[in-house]
Amino acid sequence: MSADIVSNSVMPNSPLSDSQYVRDFQSVLDSNVVESTEENKKRSHVGPHLGSRNHIYEYSIQHNDAFWAEIARRDFYWSQTWADDQHVKSYNFDKSKGPIFVKWFEGAVTNVCYNALDRHLPAQKDRVCFYFEGNDPSVTETITYGDMYVKVVELANVLKYQYGIKRGDRVALYLPMIPFAAVAMLACARIGAIITVVFGGFSAQALSSRLQDAQTKLLITADASSRGTKPILLKEVADEALKECEEAGMPITCLVIENVSRQSCKMKEGRDTWYSDALAQLTPEQHKECPVEWMEAEDILFLLYTSGSTGKPKAIVHTTAGYMVYAATTFKYSFDYHMDDVFFCTADIGWITGHSYVVYGPMIHCATSVLFEGLPNYPDYSRWWQLVEKYKVSIFYTAPTAIRSLMQAGDEYAKACDRSTLRVLGSVGEPINVEAWRWFQTVVGDGHCDVSDTWWQTETGGHMITPMPGCTPMKPGSATLPFFGVEPVILDSKKLNEICGPAEGLLAIRAPWPGMARTIFGDHARFEQVYFAVDGYYMTGDGARRDSDGYYWITGRVDDVLNVSGHRIGTSEIEDAVNAHPAVVESAVVGFPQNIKGEGIYVFLTFQQGTEVTVELLAAVKATVRKVIGPLATPDVLHPAQEGLPKTRSGKIVRRVLRKIATHSDDDLGDISTLADPSVVEALRRSREKWVDAM
């Protein structure tokens, strides 16, 4: 094993013998797997074979507190540490024993911004933090860690002295993928403000609801940006959202970064301020220094909204110490990051991947990253591969949706660029299909790259099941094995008991890990209901299969949440948006397999009596969804159901039947005798092709 993670002095307590490591390794080798190259095996932090990983993993489970205590002490700065390395966590996963809670490193004091910036200086002040590439290929910038420090200090002082932002205040970000987004996240963390990042593709209504729910004091946005050839008028959307907030009795001030030009948007006096104007008011000293606010381990670092099955998006709460340790540790080992690597994650900061693996994880390890604003197909499908060649990227992390789109465009775009520096490829957001996995590994990676197919969630803070480059034999389509300290189990979907050995069922986690969410902001009862419905387990909401080698295969959501292009969207949230159109009476949303996005949005809907269903009307319904939620929730199929939806006699919509109709798997609908009107099923079957073709 490698002494890089846990010192050899504590490892003899591990319960596995060396002969067991070899047997485990051989069972996997006998399967249809892809092995790491010899070069990646030699570089691996964990060790050159599966036995190395198993050795450390078993220790991390058997001596969980000591394992995380050693990593936390070694890899992070603390202004005050916890009292006892043998007891760094406390928790309750069983509602019958009292309220659900999780705490890590209690008594410790630290600051995430200090760990991501200050401790690297002055030694690393000239090291590149970000190579920024704008949507327009001519817009580029190289930003060092010294540059980032100055930018963060300046914004932190603007927030403190001009807006009165203090520890615990909520600051929302509605920004494009520009360096200022990372600056703003760290500036808030520096002064103890709670960050809530809202994806720049969300609508005014979606932004307004999040601003109000988080009780936001300040919104930071940009005048505008572009995605491909499409202008994104961020300030216009923000204006509409802020107007809604004011009408609801919650006025919010707004700080605006000039990303395009001052002429690109309107400003409201007394509410809006250009950042350059605010910057000009700082004293010379405030341009140079801003003391950090030292935070307790369980102080909130950020809120991040994610969709649920019950409609209203929920604000997941992540706290300072546990999230910091977990995001940074998973970054190092899931990607086998070394200081000579260049990392490129294509995620937006509006999602958890952007938090953990664009900003916090890489910067805490003083990594050099590519920060990209645009699209993978603009100006053409070679854009990402041009950046790989330009910056000699060695670790590349993206979503299966993008991989499938690039694969469909053809191999020539990738092959036209030098990708020889790549050694690790990562996939995130949804299970990657085997065909896309193999294309990613053989075409993009020329057959010499490890593929880290990562399974995790907004709620987990970091990777939960993932290969470790250089030591985990890969199975295309499998997320492989759990990360250190993580105990996944498969529960029987009916009896809810653990199933040992090869099994398929509900994926749950038996014990806490440092990066897990602590609650839903303002609604702990919902947190307990959603994630701890089965006493003793964190319920992921995903189904999974475990094979004879112990490898995990994620089979998809088991609740009413869709995974569209790697983004979770609640079906009820979409239904509420569809129903907002005045002509719609009722709707029901289901998912269906979609070649590029993975899962498409299929909407069955009924209209007011006498309504003429036209292509224009359906386009208007789609426009309503875009206005209420944003473009990512736009339905792929609208299927009018004027004869009605299949319901039980008690009025419950039978979604099982709708899923079968949407996926053309309705040869066997099962028992439909409980339907109030079984004839509507045949009516939906007859009308299906007409509306699918019309889309």
PDB file of C-alpha atoms in Angstrom, residues 408-631:
ATOM      1  CA  GLN A 408     -22.143  11.516 -32.667  1.00  0.00           C
ATOM      2  CA  ALA A 409     -20.269  14.396 -34.349  1.00  0.00           C
ATOM      3  CA  GLY A 410     -17.471  12.017 -35.394  1.00  0.00           C
ATOM      4  CA  ASP A 411     -13.963  10.966 -34.407  1.00  0.00           C
ATOM      5  CA  GLU A 412     -12.203  13.428 -36.706  1.00  0.00           C
ATOM      6  CA  TYR A 413     -12.667  16.406 -34.374  1.00  0.00           C
ATOM      7  CA  ALA A 414     -10.794  14.705 -31.542  1.00  0.00           C
ATOM      8  CA  LYS A 415      -8.192  13.115 -33.792  1.00  0.00           C
ATOM      9  CA  ALA A 416      -7.316  16.470 -35.355  1.00  0.00           C
ATOM     10  CA  CYS A 417      -5.866  17.616 -32.004  1.00  0.00           C
ATOM     11  CA  ASP A 418      -2.944  16.361 -29.913  1.00  0.00           C
ATOM     12  CA  ARG A 419      -4.398  14.594 -26.864  1.00  0.00           C
ATOM     13  CA  SER A 420      -1.254  12.717 -25.882  1.00  0.00           C
ATOM     14  CA  THR A 421      -1.027  14.509 -22.510  1.00  0.00           C
ATOM     15  CA  LEU A 422      -4.322  12.999 -21.326  1.00  0.00           C
ATOM     16  CA  ARG A 423      -4.006  10.200 -18.776  1.00  0.00           C
ATOM     17  CA  VAL A 424      -7.278  10.326 -16.783  1.00  0.00           C
ATOM     18  CA  LEU A 425     -10.772  10.888 -18.162  1.00  0.00           C
ATOM     19  CA  GLY A 426     -13.752  11.444 -15.869  1.00  0.00           C
ATOM     20  CA  SER A 427     -17.504  11.088 -16.271  1.00  0.00           C
ATOM     21  CA  VAL A 428     -20.121  12.706 -14.017  1.00  0.00           C
ATOM     22  CA  GLY A 429     -23.837  13.401 -13.717  1.00  0.00           C
ATOM     23  CA  GLU A 430     -25.446  10.138 -14.820  1.00  0.00           C
ATOM     24  CA  PRO A 431     -24.452   6.542 -15.596  1.00  0.00           C
ATOM     25  CA  ILE A 432     -22.412   6.414 -18.794  1.00  0.00           C
ATOM     26  CA  ASN A 433     -23.496   3.838 -21.356  1.00  0.00           C
ATOM     27  CA  VAL A 434     -20.928   1.266 -22.496  1.00  0.00           C
ATOM     28  CA  GLU A 435     -20.678   2.559 -26.072  1.00  0.00           C
ATOM     29  CA  ALA A 436     -19.941   6.111 -24.920  1.00  0.00           C
ATOM     30  CA  TRP A 437     -17.451   4.821 -22.295  1.00  0.00           C
ATOM     31  CA  ARG A 438     -15.512   2.886 -24.918  1.00  0.00           C
ATOM     32  CA  TRP A 439     -15.484   5.821 -27.356  1.00  0.00           C
ATOM     33  CA  PHE A 440     -14.252   8.133 -24.592  1.00  0.00           C
ATOM     34  CA  GLN A 441     -11.464   5.732 -23.628  1.00  0.00           C
ATOM     35  CA  THR A 442     -10.371   4.520 -27.062  1.00  0.00           C
ATOM     36  CA  VAL A 443     -10.892   7.619 -29.260  1.00  0.00           C
ATOM     37  CA  VAL A 444     -10.443  10.573 -26.891  1.00  0.00           C
ATOM     38  CA  GLY A 445      -7.988   8.746 -24.655  1.00  0.00           C
ATOM     39  CA  ASP A 446      -6.269   6.720 -27.417  1.00  0.00           C
ATOM     40  CA  GLY A 447      -6.720   3.639 -25.243  1.00  0.00           C
ATOM     41  CA  HIS A 448      -4.154   4.723 -22.635  1.00  0.00           C
ATOM     42  CA  CYS A 449      -6.367   6.689 -20.193  1.00  0.00           C
ATOM     43  CA  ASP A 450      -8.067   5.545 -17.022  1.00  0.00           C
ATOM     44  CA  VAL A 451     -11.769   6.438 -16.965  1.00  0.00           C
ATOM     45  CA  SER A 452     -13.103   7.603 -13.595  1.00  0.00           C
ATOM     46  CA  ASP A 453     -16.846   6.961 -13.889  1.00  0.00           C
ATOM     47  CA  THR A 454     -17.947   8.797 -10.749  1.00  0.00           C
ATOM     48  CA  TRP A 455     -21.230   8.333  -8.890  1.00  0.00           C
ATOM     49  CA  TRP A 456     -22.213  10.967  -6.345  1.00  0.00           C
ATOM     50  CA  GLN A 457     -24.852  13.635  -5.671  1.00  0.00           C
ATOM     51  CA  THR A 458     -25.319  17.259  -4.661  1.00  0.00           C
ATOM     52  CA  GLU A 459     -26.067  15.902  -1.204  1.00  0.00           C
ATOM     53  CA  THR A 460     -22.857  13.865  -0.910  1.00  0.00           C
ATOM     54  CA  GLY A 461     -20.443  16.747  -1.564  1.00  0.00           C
ATOM     55  CA  GLY A 462     -17.973  14.546  -3.433  1.00  0.00           C
ATOM     56  CA  HIS A 463     -17.423  11.200  -5.121  1.00  0.00           C
ATOM     57  CA  MET A 464     -18.932   8.176  -3.408  1.00  0.00           C
ATOM     58  CA  ILE A 465     -18.324   5.317  -5.851  1.00  0.00           C
ATOM     59  CA  THR A 466     -15.465   5.675  -8.312  1.00  0.00           C
ATOM     60  CA  PRO A 467     -12.421   3.926  -9.751  1.00  0.00           C
ATOM     61  CA  MET A 468      -9.003   5.092  -8.577  1.00  0.00           C
ATOM     62  CA  PRO A 469      -6.670   5.597 -11.539  1.00  0.00           C
ATOM     63  CA  GLY A 470      -3.766   3.193 -11.673  1.00  0.00           C
ATOM     64  CA  CYS A 471      -5.177   0.626  -9.268  1.00  0.00           C
ATOM     65  CA  THR A 472      -8.850  -0.087 -10.032  1.00  0.00           C
ATOM     66  CA  PRO A 473      -9.494  -2.327 -13.054  1.00  0.00           C
ATOM     67  CA  MET A 474     -12.350  -0.665 -14.971  1.00  0.00           C
ATOM     68  CA  LYS A 475     -15.600  -2.154 -16.211  1.00  0.00           C
ATOM     69  CA  PRO A 476     -17.286   0.004 -18.871  1.00  0.00           C
ATOM     70  CA  GLY A 477     -20.590   1.242 -17.468  1.00  0.00           C
ATOM     71  CA  SER A 478     -19.737   0.546 -13.823  1.00  0.00           C
ATOM     72  CA  ALA A 479     -18.844   3.187 -11.229  1.00  0.00           C
ATOM     73  CA  THR A 480     -16.796   0.313  -9.719  1.00  0.00           C
ATOM     74  CA  LEU A 481     -16.002   0.537  -5.981  1.00  0.00           C
ATOM     75  CA  PRO A 482     -16.719   2.870  -3.054  1.00  0.00           C
ATOM     76  CA  PHE A 483     -14.399   5.709  -2.103  1.00  0.00           C
ATOM     77  CA  PHE A 484     -12.445   5.497   1.153  1.00  0.00           C
ATOM     78  CA  GLY A 485     -14.683   5.567   4.211  1.00  0.00           C
ATOM     79  CA  VAL A 486     -17.917   5.075   2.241  1.00  0.00           C
ATOM     80  CA  GLU A 487     -20.138   2.063   3.057  1.00  0.00           C
ATOM     81  CA  PRO A 488     -22.734   1.483   0.321  1.00  0.00           C
ATOM     82  CA  VAL A 489     -25.345  -1.238   0.753  1.00  0.00           C
ATOM     83  CA  ILE A 490     -28.090  -2.688  -1.444  1.00  0.00           C
ATOM     84  CA  LEU A 491     -31.520  -2.861   0.180  1.00  0.00           C
ATOM     85  CA  ASP A 492     -34.353  -5.087  -0.991  1.00  0.00           C
ATOM     86  CA  SER A 493     -36.884  -2.714  -2.580  1.00  0.00           C
ATOM     87  CA  LYS A 494     -39.817  -4.290  -0.713  1.00  0.00           C
ATOM     88  CA  LYS A 495     -38.454  -5.690   2.551  1.00  0.00           C
ATOM     89  CA  LEU A 496     -35.859  -2.879   2.933  1.00  0.00           C
ATOM     90  CA  ASN A 497     -33.300  -5.256   4.414  1.00  0.00           C
ATOM     91  CA  GLU A 498     -29.645  -5.449   3.332  1.00  0.00           C
ATOM     92  CA  ILE A 499     -28.804  -7.948   0.602  1.00  0.00           C
ATOM     93  CA  CYS A 500     -25.314  -9.445   0.623  1.00  0.00           C
ATOM     94  CA  GLY A 501     -23.285 -10.560  -2.390  1.00  0.00           C
ATOM     95  CA  PRO A 502     -24.442  -9.958  -5.963  1.00  0.00           C
ATOM     96  CA  ALA A 503     -27.737  -8.078  -5.749  1.00  0.00           C
ATOM     97  CA  GLU A 504     -29.975  -5.411  -7.230  1.00  0.00           C
ATOM     98  CA  GLY A 505     -32.141  -2.982  -5.281  1.00  0.00           C
ATOM     99  CA  LEU A 506     -32.068   0.374  -3.536  1.00  0.00           C
ATOM    100  CA  LEU A 507     -28.682   2.027  -3.038  1.00  0.00           C
ATOM    101  CA  ALA A 508     -28.157   3.285   0.506  1.00  0.00           C
ATOM    102  CA  ILE A 509     -25.196   4.352   2.657  1.00  0.00           C
ATOM    103  CA  ARG A 510     -24.724   2.858   6.096  1.00  0.00           C
ATOM    104  CA  ALA A 511     -22.616   5.483   7.893  1.00  0.00           C
ATOM    105  CA  PRO A 512     -21.682   9.173   7.494  1.00  0.00           C
ATOM    106  CA  TRP A 513     -18.792  10.637   5.508  1.00  0.00           C
ATOM    107  CA  PRO A 514     -17.340  14.136   6.016  1.00  0.00           C
ATOM    108  CA  GLY A 515     -18.797  15.773   2.875  1.00  0.00           C
ATOM    109  CA  MET A 516     -22.440  14.805   3.334  1.00  0.00           C
ATOM    110  CA  ALA A 517     -25.206  17.409   3.545  1.00  0.00           C
ATOM    111  CA  ARG A 518     -26.297  18.339   7.050  1.00  0.00           C
ATOM    112  CA  THR A 519     -29.873  19.441   6.380  1.00  0.00           C
ATOM    113  CA  ILE A 520     -32.221  21.242   4.008  1.00  0.00           C
ATOM    114  CA  PHE A 521     -32.097  24.952   4.766  1.00  0.00           C
ATOM    115  CA  GLY A 522     -35.126  25.849   6.874  1.00  0.00           C
ATOM    116  CA  ASP A 523     -36.727  22.408   6.578  1.00  0.00           C
ATOM    117  CA  HIS A 524     -34.981  19.716   8.604  1.00  0.00           C
ATOM    118  CA  ALA A 525     -38.176  17.633   8.719  1.00  0.00           C
ATOM    119  CA  ARG A 526     -38.065  17.322   4.914  1.00  0.00           C
ATOM    120  CA  PHE A 527     -34.378  16.347   5.117  1.00  0.00           C
ATOM    121  CA  GLU A 528     -35.239  13.501   7.479  1.00  0.00           C
ATOM    122  CA  GLN A 529     -38.233  12.432   5.387  1.00  0.00           C
ATOM    123  CA  VAL A 530     -36.402  12.413   2.034  1.00  0.00           C
ATOM    124  CA  TYR A 531     -33.019  10.951   2.973  1.00  0.00           C
ATOM    125  CA  PHE A 532     -33.635   8.867   6.109  1.00  0.00           C
ATOM    126  CA  ALA A 533     -36.935   7.154   5.319  1.00  0.00           C
ATOM    127  CA  VAL A 534     -35.346   3.825   6.320  1.00  0.00           C
ATOM    128  CA  ASP A 535     -33.891   3.928   9.830  1.00  0.00           C
ATOM    129  CA  GLY A 536     -30.129   3.522   9.919  1.00  0.00           C
ATOM    130  CA  TYR A 537     -29.425   4.507   6.304  1.00  0.00           C
ATOM    131  CA  TYR A 538     -28.912   7.500   4.051  1.00  0.00           C
ATOM    132  CA  MET A 539     -31.229   6.733   1.116  1.00  0.00           C
ATOM    133  CA  THR A 540     -29.756   7.922  -2.176  1.00  0.00           C
ATOM    134  CA  GLY A 541     -32.913   7.700  -4.284  1.00  0.00           C
ATOM    135  CA  ASP A 542     -30.967   5.640  -6.831  1.00  0.00           C
ATOM    136  CA  GLY A 543     -31.186   1.988  -7.708  1.00  0.00           C
ATOM    137  CA  ALA A 544     -28.039  -0.093  -8.169  1.00  0.00           C
ATOM    138  CA  ARG A 545     -26.727  -3.543  -8.981  1.00  0.00           C
ATOM    139  CA  ARG A 546     -23.672  -5.111  -7.326  1.00  0.00           C
ATOM    140  CA  ASP A 547     -21.870  -7.821  -9.270  1.00  0.00           C
ATOM    141  CA  SER A 548     -19.825 -10.794  -8.058  1.00  0.00           C
ATOM    142  CA  ASP A 549     -16.666  -8.652  -7.888  1.00  0.00           C
ATOM    143  CA  GLY A 550     -18.375  -6.104  -5.642  1.00  0.00           C
ATOM    144  CA  TYR A 551     -18.563  -3.531  -8.459  1.00  0.00           C
ATOM    145  CA  TYR A 552     -21.564  -1.181  -8.444  1.00  0.00           C
ATOM    146  CA  TRP A 553     -23.704  -0.395 -11.489  1.00  0.00           C
ATOM    147  CA  ILE A 554     -26.107   2.535 -11.066  1.00  0.00           C
ATOM    148  CA  THR A 555     -29.491   1.689 -12.589  1.00  0.00           C
ATOM    149  CA  GLY A 556     -31.179   5.103 -12.249  1.00  0.00           C
ATOM    150  CA  ARG A 557     -33.566   7.038 -10.036  1.00  0.00           C
ATOM    151  CA  VAL A 558     -36.227   5.211  -8.065  1.00  0.00           C
ATOM    152  CA  ASP A 559     -38.198   8.370  -7.229  1.00  0.00           C
ATOM    153  CA  ASP A 560     -39.948  10.971  -9.379  1.00  0.00           C
ATOM    154  CA  VAL A 561     -36.758  12.815 -10.301  1.00  0.00           C
ATOM    155  CA  LEU A 562     -35.445  12.904 -13.873  1.00  0.00           C
ATOM    156  CA  ASN A 563     -31.764  13.022 -14.792  1.00  0.00           C
ATOM    157  CA  VAL A 564     -31.599  15.254 -17.884  1.00  0.00           C
ATOM    158  CA  SER A 565     -28.117  15.881 -19.268  1.00  0.00           C
ATOM    159  CA  GLY A 566     -26.733  15.076 -15.825  1.00  0.00           C
ATOM    160  CA  HIS A 567     -29.058  17.569 -14.064  1.00  0.00           C
ATOM    161  CA  ARG A 568     -31.742  16.420 -11.644  1.00  0.00           C
ATOM    162  CA  ILE A 569     -35.204  17.883 -12.237  1.00  0.00           C
ATOM    163  CA  GLY A 570     -38.281  16.941 -10.223  1.00  0.00           C
ATOM    164  CA  THR A 571     -41.271  15.805 -12.263  1.00  0.00           C
ATOM    165  CA  SER A 572     -43.655  17.791 -10.075  1.00  0.00           C
ATOM    166  CA  GLU A 573     -41.579  20.946 -10.639  1.00  0.00           C
ATOM    167  CA  ILE A 574     -42.024  20.510 -14.408  1.00  0.00           C
ATOM    168  CA  GLU A 575     -45.719  19.724 -13.972  1.00  0.00           C
ATOM    169  CA  ASP A 576     -46.213  22.931 -12.000  1.00  0.00           C
ATOM    170  CA  ALA A 577     -44.549  24.866 -14.828  1.00  0.00           C
ATOM    171  CA  VAL A 578     -46.675  23.177 -17.519  1.00  0.00           C
ATOM    172  CA  ASN A 579     -49.828  23.808 -15.499  1.00  0.00           C
ATOM    173  CA  ALA A 580     -48.951  27.504 -15.304  1.00  0.00           C
ATOM    174  CA  HIS A 581     -50.124  27.860 -18.906  1.00  0.00           C
ATOM    175  CA  PRO A 582     -53.780  29.041 -18.730  1.00  0.00           C
ATOM    176  CA  ALA A 583     -55.011  26.480 -21.273  1.00  0.00           C
ATOM    177  CA  VAL A 584     -53.615  23.483 -19.359  1.00  0.00           C
ATOM    178  CA  VAL A 585     -55.828  21.665 -16.886  1.00  0.00           C
ATOM    179  CA  GLU A 586     -53.532  18.873 -15.742  1.00  0.00           C
ATOM    180  CA  SER A 587     -50.230  17.228 -16.641  1.00  0.00           C
ATOM    181  CA  ALA A 588     -48.072  14.245 -15.795  1.00  0.00           C
ATOM    182  CA  VAL A 589     -44.345  14.022 -16.519  1.00  0.00           C
ATOM    183  CA  VAL A 590     -42.284  10.878 -17.045  1.00  0.00           C
ATOM    184  CA  GLY A 591     -38.812  10.213 -18.388  1.00  0.00           C
ATOM    185  CA  PHE A 592     -37.803   8.234 -21.450  1.00  0.00           C
ATOM    186  CA  PRO A 593     -34.424   7.148 -22.889  1.00  0.00           C
ATOM    187  CA  GLN A 594     -32.875   9.866 -25.060  1.00  0.00           C
ATOM    188  CA  ASN A 595     -29.718   9.292 -27.100  1.00  0.00           C
ATOM    189  CA  ILE A 596     -27.902  12.529 -26.235  1.00  0.00           C
ATOM    190  CA  LYS A 597     -29.370  13.721 -22.922  1.00  0.00           C
ATOM    191  CA  GLY A 598     -29.671  10.251 -21.416  1.00  0.00           C
ATOM    192  CA  GLU A 599     -33.215  10.919 -20.229  1.00  0.00           C
ATOM    193  CA  GLY A 600     -35.794  13.033 -22.025  1.00  0.00           C
ATOM    194  CA  ILE A 601     -38.870  14.832 -20.650  1.00  0.00           C
ATOM    195  CA  TYR A 602     -42.203  13.411 -21.808  1.00  0.00           C
ATOM    196  CA  VAL A 603     -45.328  15.350 -20.774  1.00  0.00           C
ATOM    197  CA  PHE A 604     -48.892  14.085 -20.951  1.00  0.00           C
ATOM    198  CA  LEU A 605     -51.333  16.984 -20.592  1.00  0.00           C
ATOM    199  CA  THR A 606     -54.996  17.829 -20.797  1.00  0.00           C
ATOM    200  CA  PHE A 607     -56.371  21.186 -21.947  1.00  0.00           C
ATOM    201  CA  GLN A 608     -59.440  23.244 -21.118  1.00  0.00           C
ATOM    202  CA  GLN A 609     -62.571  21.875 -22.768  1.00  0.00           C
ATOM    203  CA  GLY A 610     -62.998  23.235 -26.288  1.00  0.00           C
ATOM    204  CA  THR A 611     -59.308  24.121 -26.699  1.00  0.00           C
ATOM    205  CA  GLU A 612     -57.950  23.535 -30.204  1.00  0.00           C
ATOM    206  CA  VAL A 613     -54.609  21.780 -29.828  1.00  0.00           C
ATOM    207  CA  THR A 614     -52.175  23.286 -32.344  1.00  0.00           C
ATOM    208  CA  VAL A 615     -48.443  23.266 -32.857  1.00  0.00           C
ATOM    209  CA  GLU A 616     -48.460  26.928 -31.782  1.00  0.00           C
ATOM    210  CA  LEU A 617     -50.222  26.066 -28.525  1.00  0.00           C
ATOM    211  CA  LEU A 618     -47.714  23.334 -27.742  1.00  0.00           C
ATOM    212  CA  ALA A 619     -44.861  25.756 -28.483  1.00  0.00           C
ATOM    213  CA  ALA A 620     -46.439  28.215 -26.041  1.00  0.00           C
ATOM    214  CA  VAL A 621     -46.549  25.541 -23.332  1.00  0.00           C
ATOM    215  CA  LYS A 622     -42.853  24.845 -23.883  1.00  0.00           C
ATOM    216  CA  ALA A 623     -42.140  28.571 -23.659  1.00  0.00           C
ATOM    217  CA  THR A 624     -43.999  28.695 -20.339  1.00  0.00           C
ATOM    218  CA  VAL A 625     -41.779  25.936 -18.929  1.00  0.00           C
ATOM    219  CA  ARG A 626     -38.661  27.782 -20.086  1.00  0.00           C
ATOM    220  CA  LYS A 627     -39.927  30.968 -18.417  1.00  0.00           C
ATOM    221  CA  VAL A 628     -40.807  29.288 -15.118  1.00  0.00           C
ATOM    222  CA  ILE A 629     -37.770  26.997 -14.746  1.00  0.00           C
ATOM    223  CA  GLY A 630     -35.326  27.570 -17.605  1.00  0.00           C
ATOM    224  CA  PRO A 631     -34.259  25.983 -20.899  1.00  0.00           C
TER     225      PRO A 631
END
